[in-house]
Every structure is written in structure tokens, then in C-alpha cells.
Short mmCIF file of C-alpha atoms in Angstrom, two decimals:
data_model
loop_
_atom_site.label_atom_id
_atom_site.label_comp_id
_atom_site.label_asym_id
_atom_site.label_seq_id
_atom_site.Cartn_x
_atom_site.Cartn_y
_atom_site.Cartn_z
CA MET A 18 80.18 118.31 122.13
CA LYS A 19 79.13 116.84 118.76
CA CYS A 20 78.59 113.13 118.25
CA LEU A 21 78.16 111.12 115.04
CA LEU A 22 77.81 107.34 115.00
CA ILE A 23 78.21 105.57 111.66
CA LYS A 24 76.71 102.09 111.76
CA ASN A 25 77.37 99.10 109.50
CA ALA A 26 80.20 100.46 107.37
CA ASN A 27 82.47 98.19 105.34
CA VAL A 28 85.60 99.98 106.47
CA TYR A 29 88.93 100.18 104.67
CA ALA A 30 91.22 102.06 107.03
CA PRO A 31 92.82 101.65 104.41
CA GLN A 32 93.39 98.03 105.51
CA PRO A 33 90.08 96.11 105.49
CA LEU A 34 88.33 95.99 108.88
CA GLY A 35 85.05 94.41 107.79
CA ILE A 36 81.59 95.60 108.82
CA VAL A 37 82.07 97.86 111.83
CA ASP A 38 80.80 101.07 113.42
CA ILE A 39 82.66 104.39 113.66
CA LEU A 40 82.09 106.71 116.60
CA ILE A 41 83.05 110.34 115.99
CA ILE A 42 83.27 112.91 118.78
CA ASN A 43 83.69 116.48 117.57
CA ASP A 44 86.37 116.33 114.84
CA LYS A 45 88.07 113.07 115.83
CA ILE A 46 87.41 109.36 115.49
CA ALA A 47 86.82 108.15 119.04
CA LYS A 48 86.42 104.44 118.39
CA ILE A 49 85.96 101.84 115.65
CA GLY A 50 84.38 98.50 116.48
CA GLN A 51 81.33 96.31 116.29
CA GLN A 52 77.97 97.19 117.82
CA LEU A 53 79.08 100.53 119.20
CA ALA A 54 76.56 102.58 121.15
CA ALA A 55 76.25 106.31 121.46
CA PRO A 56 77.77 107.67 124.69
CA GLN A 57 75.22 108.34 127.40
CA GLY A 58 74.25 111.95 127.80
CA LEU A 59 75.17 112.97 124.25
CA ASP A 60 72.72 113.83 121.49
CA CYS A 61 74.27 111.59 118.83
CA GLN A 62 73.39 111.60 115.13
CA ILE A 63 73.13 108.07 113.68
CA LEU A 64 74.12 107.36 110.09
CA ASP A 65 73.54 103.87 108.66
CA ALA A 66 76.14 103.07 105.99
CA GLN A 67 74.15 99.98 104.94
CA LYS A 68 77.32 97.87 104.55
CA ARG A 69 78.72 100.18 101.86
CA LYS A 70 82.46 100.79 101.68
CA ALA A 71 83.97 103.56 103.78
CA VAL A 72 87.51 104.83 103.12
CA PRO A 73 89.65 107.68 104.46
CA GLY A 74 89.02 111.10 102.98
CA TYR A 75 91.25 111.77 99.99
CA VAL A 76 94.51 113.68 100.50
CA ASP A 77 95.14 115.65 97.30
CA GLN A 78 98.70 116.96 97.50
CA HIS A 79 98.72 119.03 94.30
CA VAL A 80 95.94 121.56 93.69
CA HIS A 81 96.11 125.08 92.29
CA ILE A 82 93.79 126.40 94.98
CA ILE A 83 94.21 130.05 93.90
CA GLY A 84 94.14 129.10 90.23
CA GLY A 85 96.83 128.25 87.72
CA GLY A 86 97.44 128.61 84.02
CA GLY A 87 98.09 131.97 82.38
CA GLU A 88 100.47 130.49 79.84
CA SER A 89 98.47 131.82 76.90
CA GLY A 90 98.21 135.26 78.44
CA PRO A 91 96.24 136.77 81.31
CA TYR A 92 92.88 135.62 79.93
CA SER A 93 93.92 131.99 80.44
CA ARG A 94 94.36 132.28 84.21
CA THR A 95 92.05 129.88 86.02
CA PRO A 96 89.99 131.03 89.04
CA GLU A 97 90.27 130.01 92.69
CA ILE A 98 88.79 126.67 93.61
CA ASN A 99 85.57 126.42 95.62
CA LEU A 100 85.12 124.28 98.70
CA SER A 101 82.39 122.05 97.28
CA GLU A 102 84.39 121.32 94.12
CA LEU A 103 86.77 119.44 96.40
CA THR A 104 84.38 117.85 98.87
CA LYS A 105 81.98 116.50 96.23
CA VAL A 106 84.76 114.26 94.92
CA GLY A 107 85.89 113.19 98.40
CA ILE A 108 88.88 115.50 98.92
CA THR A 109 89.08 116.44 102.60
CA THR A 110 92.76 117.44 102.78
CA VAL A 111 94.46 119.55 100.13
CA VAL A 112 97.95 120.93 99.49
CA GLY A 113 98.06 124.12 97.43
CA VAL A 114 100.77 124.93 94.87
CA LEU A 115 101.54 127.97 92.68
CA GLY A 116 102.80 126.46 89.43
CA THR A 117 104.11 128.38 86.43
CA ASP A 118 103.27 131.92 87.48
CA GLY A 119 105.29 133.12 90.45
CA THR A 120 104.99 136.75 89.35
CA SER A 121 101.32 137.68 89.35
CA ARG A 122 100.45 134.93 91.84
CA HIS A 123 102.04 134.83 95.26
CA ASN A 124 102.76 132.42 98.08
CA GLU A 125 101.06 134.81 100.50
CA SER A 126 97.81 134.46 98.54
CA LEU A 127 98.24 130.70 98.55
CA LEU A 128 98.60 130.76 102.34
CA ALA A 129 95.51 132.92 102.75
CA LYS A 130 93.44 130.59 100.56
CA ALA A 131 94.65 127.54 102.50
CA ARG A 132 93.58 129.16 105.75
CA GLY A 133 90.23 130.05 104.20
CA LEU A 134 89.53 126.48 103.08
CA THR A 135 90.45 125.20 106.54
CA HIS A 136 88.00 127.64 108.10
CA GLU A 137 85.30 126.48 105.69
CA GLY A 138 85.59 122.87 106.84
CA ILE A 139 88.38 120.85 105.22
CA THR A 140 92.13 120.93 105.99
CA ALA A 141 94.46 122.83 103.68
CA TYR A 142 98.23 123.21 103.46
CA MET A 143 100.65 124.71 100.94
CA LEU A 144 104.08 124.39 99.38
CA THR A 145 106.32 127.43 99.05
CA GLY A 146 108.04 128.34 95.78
CA SER A 147 106.90 127.85 92.19
CA TYR A 148 108.26 126.44 88.92
CA GLU A 149 111.42 128.50 89.00
CA ILE A 150 114.73 128.76 90.83
CA PRO A 151 115.60 131.05 92.65
CA LEU A 152 112.61 130.07 94.75
CA HIS A 153 109.94 132.57 95.71
CA ASN A 154 109.30 132.68 99.44
CA MET A 155 107.54 134.63 102.20
CA THR A 156 110.00 135.03 105.05
CA GLY A 157 113.37 135.53 103.40
CA ASP A 158 114.13 131.95 102.40
CA VAL A 159 112.20 128.73 101.90
CA ARG A 160 113.64 127.01 104.95
CA ARG A 161 112.24 129.77 107.16
CA ASP A 162 108.86 129.41 105.41
CA ILE A 163 108.75 125.71 106.33
CA ILE A 164 109.88 126.31 109.92
CA LEU A 165 107.78 129.38 110.74
CA ILE A 166 104.52 128.87 108.81
CA ASN A 167 102.40 125.99 110.11
CA GLU A 168 100.61 125.39 106.83
CA CYS A 169 103.83 125.21 104.78
CA LEU A 170 104.90 121.56 104.37
CA GLY A 171 107.70 121.90 101.86
CA ILE A 172 108.70 123.28 98.46
CA GLY A 173 107.08 123.00 95.06
CA GLU A 174 106.36 122.56 92.35
CA VAL A 175 109.84 122.99 90.84
CA ALA A 176 109.76 122.35 87.09
CA LEU A 177 112.12 119.88 85.41
CA SER A 178 112.42 118.49 81.86
CA ASP A 179 110.05 121.18 80.63
CA HIS A 180 110.37 124.19 78.33
CA ARG A 181 108.82 126.27 81.14
CA SER A 182 111.49 125.22 83.62
CA SER A 183 114.24 127.60 84.76
CA GLN A 184 116.65 124.80 83.76
CA PRO A 185 118.19 124.33 87.22
CA THR A 186 121.53 122.58 87.61
CA ARG A 187 121.98 119.45 89.68
CA GLU A 188 123.81 121.50 92.31
CA GLU A 189 120.89 123.91 92.56
CA LEU A 190 118.44 121.02 92.97
CA GLU A 191 120.55 119.45 95.71
CA LYS A 192 120.53 122.78 97.57
CA VAL A 193 116.74 123.00 97.25
CA LEU A 194 116.34 119.47 98.60
CA THR A 195 118.69 120.23 101.48
CA GLN A 196 116.75 123.39 102.35
CA ALA A 197 113.53 121.37 102.45
CA ARG A 198 115.13 118.61 104.50
CA LEU A 199 116.60 121.01 107.08
CA GLY A 200 113.37 122.98 107.28
CA GLY A 201 111.49 119.76 107.88
CA MET A 202 113.92 118.55 110.53
CA LEU A 203 113.77 121.82 112.47
CA SER A 204 109.97 122.07 112.32
CA GLY A 205 108.98 118.41 112.68
CA LYS A 206 107.57 118.30 109.14
CA ALA A 207 108.26 116.06 106.15
CA GLY A 208 110.24 118.72 104.30
CA VAL A 209 109.36 117.48 100.82
CA VAL A 210 110.03 118.91 97.37
CA GLN A 211 107.47 118.38 94.62
CA PHE A 212 108.96 118.31 91.13
CA HIS A 213 106.79 119.13 88.11
CA MET A 214 107.92 116.65 85.48
CA GLY A 215 107.65 117.69 81.84
CA VAL A 216 108.03 115.52 78.76
CA GLY A 217 111.67 116.37 78.06
CA LYS A 218 113.97 113.55 77.01
CA SER A 219 116.02 113.67 80.20
CA GLY A 220 112.94 112.88 82.27
CA MET A 221 113.90 112.04 85.84
CA ASP A 222 117.59 111.42 85.12
CA VAL A 223 118.86 114.08 87.51
CA LEU A 224 116.57 112.97 90.37
CA LEU A 225 117.63 109.35 89.95
CA ALA A 226 121.28 110.41 90.01
CA ILE A 227 120.84 112.49 93.18
CA VAL A 228 119.13 109.58 94.97
CA ARG A 229 121.86 107.13 93.94
CA GLU A 230 124.86 109.37 94.48
CA THR A 231 124.12 111.61 97.48
CA GLU A 232 123.07 111.15 101.09
CA ILE A 233 119.75 113.01 100.60
CA PRO A 234 116.98 110.53 101.54
CA ALA A 235 114.64 109.60 98.71
CA ARG A 236 111.57 110.31 100.85
CA HIS A 237 112.07 114.07 100.32
CA PHE A 238 111.43 113.78 96.55
CA ILE A 239 107.92 113.81 95.08
CA PRO A 240 108.05 113.94 91.26
CA THR A 241 104.54 114.55 89.97
CA HIS A 242 102.84 114.13 86.58
CA VAL A 243 104.82 110.88 86.10
CA ASN A 244 102.10 109.43 83.85
CA ARG A 245 102.31 112.21 81.27
CA ALA A 246 104.80 110.29 79.05
CA PHE A 247 105.71 106.63 78.69
CA HIS A 248 109.45 107.10 79.22
CA LEU A 249 108.72 109.12 82.37
CA PHE A 250 106.42 106.41 83.68
CA GLU A 251 109.13 103.78 83.23
CA GLN A 252 111.57 105.92 85.20
CA ALA A 253 108.95 106.37 87.94
CA LYS A 254 108.90 102.62 88.51
CA GLU A 255 112.64 102.66 89.14
CA PHE A 256 112.40 105.73 91.37
CA ALA A 257 109.75 104.11 93.57
CA ARG A 258 111.92 101.02 93.93
CA LEU A 259 114.72 103.30 95.18
CA GLY A 260 112.43 104.54 97.96
CA GLY A 261 111.13 107.78 96.46
CA TYR A 262 107.50 108.76 96.07
CA VAL A 263 105.98 108.96 92.58
CA ASP A 264 102.83 110.96 91.99
CA ILE A 265 100.32 110.12 89.27
CA THR A 266 98.17 113.02 88.05
CA SER A 267 94.47 112.21 87.66
CA GLY A 268 93.98 115.24 85.38
CA ILE A 269 96.48 113.91 82.83
CA ARG A 270 94.29 111.93 80.45
CA GLU A 271 93.72 111.85 76.72
CA GLN A 272 90.43 113.74 77.07
CA ASP A 273 92.25 116.43 79.07
CA GLY A 274 94.67 117.21 76.25
CA PHE A 275 97.41 114.64 76.88
CA PRO A 276 97.36 112.16 73.96
CA ALA A 277 100.66 110.40 74.82
CA CYS A 278 100.05 109.63 78.49
CA VAL A 279 99.29 106.65 80.69
CA LYS A 280 95.70 106.81 81.92
CA PRO A 281 95.89 107.36 85.71
CA SER A 282 93.83 104.34 86.73
CA ASP A 283 95.80 102.21 84.27
CA ALA A 284 99.01 103.54 85.83
CA ILE A 285 97.87 102.43 89.29
CA LYS A 286 96.97 98.99 87.99
CA ILE A 287 100.25 98.57 86.09
CA LEU A 288 102.35 99.55 89.10
CA TYR A 289 100.39 97.17 91.32
CA GLU A 290 100.62 94.24 88.92
CA GLU A 291 104.34 94.78 88.29
CA GLY A 292 105.15 94.68 91.98
CA VAL A 293 106.25 98.30 92.36
CA PRO A 294 106.14 99.21 96.09
CA MET A 295 102.60 100.59 96.36
CA ASP A 296 103.37 102.46 99.58
CA ARG A 297 105.50 104.81 97.42
CA VAL A 298 102.72 105.59 94.91
CA THR A 299 100.37 108.56 95.23
CA MET A 300 97.83 110.32 93.05
CA SER A 301 96.89 113.99 92.95
CA SER A 302 94.53 115.95 90.73
CA ASP A 303 96.41 119.09 89.53
CA ALA A 304 92.94 120.66 89.83
CA ASN A 305 92.51 124.21 88.53
CA GLY A 306 95.63 123.93 86.47
CA CYS A 307 95.24 124.86 82.81
CA MET A 308 96.29 122.99 79.69
CA SER A 309 96.69 124.95 76.44
CA VAL A 310 95.91 122.73 73.45
CA THR A 311 96.90 123.86 69.94
CA LEU A 312 94.14 123.10 67.42
CA SER A 313 94.63 122.21 63.75
CA ASP A 314 94.04 125.83 62.66
CA GLY A 315 96.81 127.06 64.97
CA SER A 316 94.44 128.51 67.56
CA GLN A 317 94.56 127.48 71.18
CA LYS A 318 91.90 126.00 73.41
CA GLN A 319 92.17 126.31 77.18
CA LEU A 320 91.30 123.22 79.21
CA ALA A 321 90.97 123.77 82.95
CA VAL A 322 91.76 120.64 84.95
CA SER A 323 88.76 119.60 87.02
CA PRO A 324 88.98 117.94 90.44
CA ASP A 325 86.32 115.52 89.14
CA SER A 326 89.11 113.55 87.46
CA PHE A 327 90.30 112.42 90.89
CA GLN A 328 87.20 110.41 91.78
CA GLU A 329 86.70 109.28 88.18
CA GLU A 330 90.13 107.65 88.16
CA VAL A 331 89.66 106.16 91.64
CA LYS A 332 86.44 104.58 90.43
CA ASP A 333 88.05 103.31 87.22
CA ALA A 334 90.89 101.72 89.20
CA LEU A 335 88.41 99.96 91.50
CA LEU A 336 86.31 98.76 88.57
CA ALA A 337 89.50 97.50 86.89
CA GLY A 338 90.03 95.16 89.83
CA VAL A 339 92.68 96.95 91.88
CA PRO A 340 91.94 96.04 95.52
CA THR A 341 90.13 98.72 97.49
CA GLU A 342 92.84 98.81 100.16
CA VAL A 343 95.50 99.48 97.50
CA VAL A 344 93.56 102.29 95.82
CA ALA A 345 92.72 103.80 99.20
CA LYS A 346 96.42 103.87 100.13
CA VAL A 347 97.34 105.65 96.91
CA VAL A 348 94.89 108.50 97.56
CA SER A 349 94.90 108.73 101.36
CA SER A 350 97.53 107.15 103.62
CA ASN A 351 100.42 107.36 101.12
CA PRO A 352 100.14 111.12 100.41
CA ALA A 353 99.51 111.71 104.10
CA GLN A 354 102.71 109.87 105.00
CA ALA A 355 104.67 111.55 102.20
CA ASN A 356 103.73 114.98 103.56
CA GLY A 357 104.14 114.14 107.25
CA LEU A 358 100.39 114.20 108.01
CA TYR A 359 99.89 110.56 109.00
CA PRO A 360 98.18 109.33 111.21
CA GLN A 361 96.26 112.57 111.73
CA LYS A 362 95.23 112.27 108.08
CA GLY A 363 94.91 109.42 105.62
CA CYS A 364 93.55 106.68 107.86
CA LEU A 365 90.55 105.62 109.91
CA GLN A 366 91.61 104.87 113.48
CA ALA A 367 91.07 106.22 116.97
CA ASP A 368 92.38 109.77 117.48
CA SER A 369 92.71 110.47 113.74
CA ASP A 370 90.80 113.33 112.17
CA ALA A 371 87.29 112.24 111.26
CA ASP A 372 87.73 112.53 107.48
CA LEU A 373 86.02 109.79 105.49
CA ILE A 374 84.04 108.85 102.41
CA ILE A 375 81.16 106.41 102.05
CA TYR A 376 80.81 105.10 98.50
CA SER A 377 77.62 104.25 96.71
CA ASP A 378 77.27 100.69 95.46
CA SER A 379 78.74 101.85 92.12
CA TYR A 380 81.83 103.47 93.73
CA ASP A 381 80.56 107.01 93.38
CA VAL A 382 80.99 109.40 96.31
CA ASP A 383 77.82 109.32 98.37
CA THR A 384 78.77 110.82 101.76
CA VAL A 385 81.80 112.90 102.73
CA ILE A 386 82.69 113.78 106.30
CA ALA A 387 85.49 116.26 107.07
CA LYS A 388 86.62 116.81 110.66
CA GLY A 389 83.40 115.21 111.88
CA GLN A 390 81.06 117.37 109.79
CA ILE A 391 78.91 115.90 107.02
CA MET A 392 79.93 117.95 103.97
CA VAL A 393 78.28 115.86 101.25
CA ALA A 394 75.21 113.60 101.45
CA ALA A 395 73.70 111.58 98.61
CA GLY A 396 76.34 113.13 96.35
CA GLU A 397 75.20 116.71 97.02
CA ALA A 398 77.16 119.35 98.90
CA LEU A 399 75.54 120.34 102.18
CA VAL A 400 78.26 122.85 103.00
CA LYS A 401 79.33 125.51 100.49
CA GLY A 402 82.24 127.90 100.50
CA THR A 403 81.77 131.44 101.76
CA PHE A 404 81.13 132.96 98.33
CA GLU A 405 79.67 129.97 96.50
CA LYS A 406 76.22 130.50 95.05
#
């Protein structure tokens, strides 16, 4: 039996708890309180947080864990992600997606990678399908995937308002949402559908219409990349007020090849200050996706999206004055709830998985613990993936 006692942490669970101790037994939080002592008879490691802030480990619900891209030809395919690329920025739970390429990349490979990351120390899930409709699947249809495969939480990312989309009709989208909902009901999962939002003029029109005009609950919709265009961001505010989730992408920034976007940390602050329901707002990284940028001479430059953007935008939001408990919700408890993982994930309380981050005084990631194991200390990865150098 493993024991870890964290002393003197300024805990945001994500609600503020003040300066308390956290007792971890094996992979679970056993107790949170003041002046906790190690259980008798256990060899317990003591970690002094020195009154620094501790928050739940990040839940990143949109990562190309087996790589993405390929839109400029095979050479532009990005590689698989490594364990420490995620843990060094505080990501302890990840949801893998395919993206554009559902031909040379496969859901079965996504599942295998998710299981590999879980074995290496974090917790990984997946969504079945890709950009296009009809949906790719593993068991005959997507509903069976959700019901029969533990790691499969829902469907995604289905592309809308994008030149790479299969241009699905409203009827087709309603059928996809119903498949996800039924799969979730029969398996005890959230049964969500992630929608890749492009910059097309129609934006989220069809999703708003489905929410208003059908009986499909808004909680099954997760439109992502909503900060990539100003008109899309305005629609996202309305969608969140209707009860749907809206997902900001940390990798969509001007320096990442998106000149007409809303900076992710600015998006969080704007939504908070305008009174948009912050329990409907999430942020994901889109890590290992690939952006093709056309240069002035007509050539293309490939920009791989780094998971580093996730922590950079969290830090910027905190430095901009967004309360810690609000930012923590956006990147932990909200995505956990959206994907049916709460309270196992996304919070710091007794019986939850022992996933947490201790910040440095400057809001950098200092220590990361995943399922009770110290993965990162003093900003350096202690645990590497199987084939990391």
C-alpha cells in the first residue's frame, strides 16, 4: 500500500478550501483536512507544498494522441504524443480523437494508444468516429462502440462549417446525436458528440437550431475550437446559455497560425466577465494537430500544435485576474462532468482519483501527481513513456 501526504497546500478543489493537507492512499484521495497525520504502520512519503496553490489535474478532452494533420500530404502527418509532453503541462486525463484522416488512421489505433497511456500512468479515453459522416467505428456502429468499449466516451470530432467537412445534413447530425445519447444511456456514460467548428459563415447555426427545436438535451453537444473566429465565439456565448458545453482551444492563437481568433485566455476572461455560465465552458489543447499555413510565396509551413499551449493559456488567464476556482473549473471539473468522468476526475475530494497539480509561485507547473504517483517534480518529468528517450 502506497501513501503520500501533501502538507500545507492552498487547495482549489476547484472551490477554495484554504491551507489544508491531502492524504493519498494508492491511487485515491483518502482525506483532505487540516493537520493530517500519516496512518500508523504505513511508510508515507511527505511532500510540503509550502502554501502554494494545488488544483485538480487537467482534463484535456481533445488531443490527437496518435497524431493528426496530413492535410498537405503524408509528410505533414504529426507523430504520436509522448507521456511526458502531457504530464509536464499538468494533463493527467486525456481524451483522444482522430480528426481529418479517418482513412490512414484508425479508431483501433486510437484505442490502443489510450490503453498505452493509461498503463504508463495517466488516464486516457477516446471518441469514436472522425471528421466525416458516415462515421468510422470499431464494432459495427458507433452506439456499440460506446456501449462495449470502456474507453470510448462518445463520438467525435465531426466537422462542421469547414471545407474539410463531409457537409452533413441536419437530419444526419440529429441521428449522430441520438446514437451518442442512446449509447451513453445504455452504458452509463455521457454519450457526447464533439463537433469540430470551422470558420464557415453558418458557424453553429445548425447546432443552435437542433437545441432549440428538438428534444435532444444540450449536454450531449460539445462544439470545439469556438475561439477560432469572432462570429463563432459570439454564437458560443448563446449556446452555453442554452445549456450546451462550449470548448475553447488553447492551441488556437495568433502565433499558432490563427490571425483572426480570440486568444484562449482572453476568451475565458470575456465569458466570465459577461456572465456566461462558466460551468458550461471548457478548454482543450488540440495537441498534436497540425495547422498548414500558406506563406507569401505560396509555399506551406506546417505548425504542429503543442500541448504547452494549455498551461500557457491557464497561466495567462490567472495572471489576467480570472479567479483560480473559475480557471480550474474550465480545465478540470467542467470537462470531467461533460464527459461523465466526475467526481472520479476533475476534483479534489475523498475517493476521487489522486490527480493534482501544485503550481509554482508564478503559476507554472511545479509538481504533477497522477493516480497517486508523482509524475513531475520541480517542472521536470520523473516518469517517461515506454519509448521516450
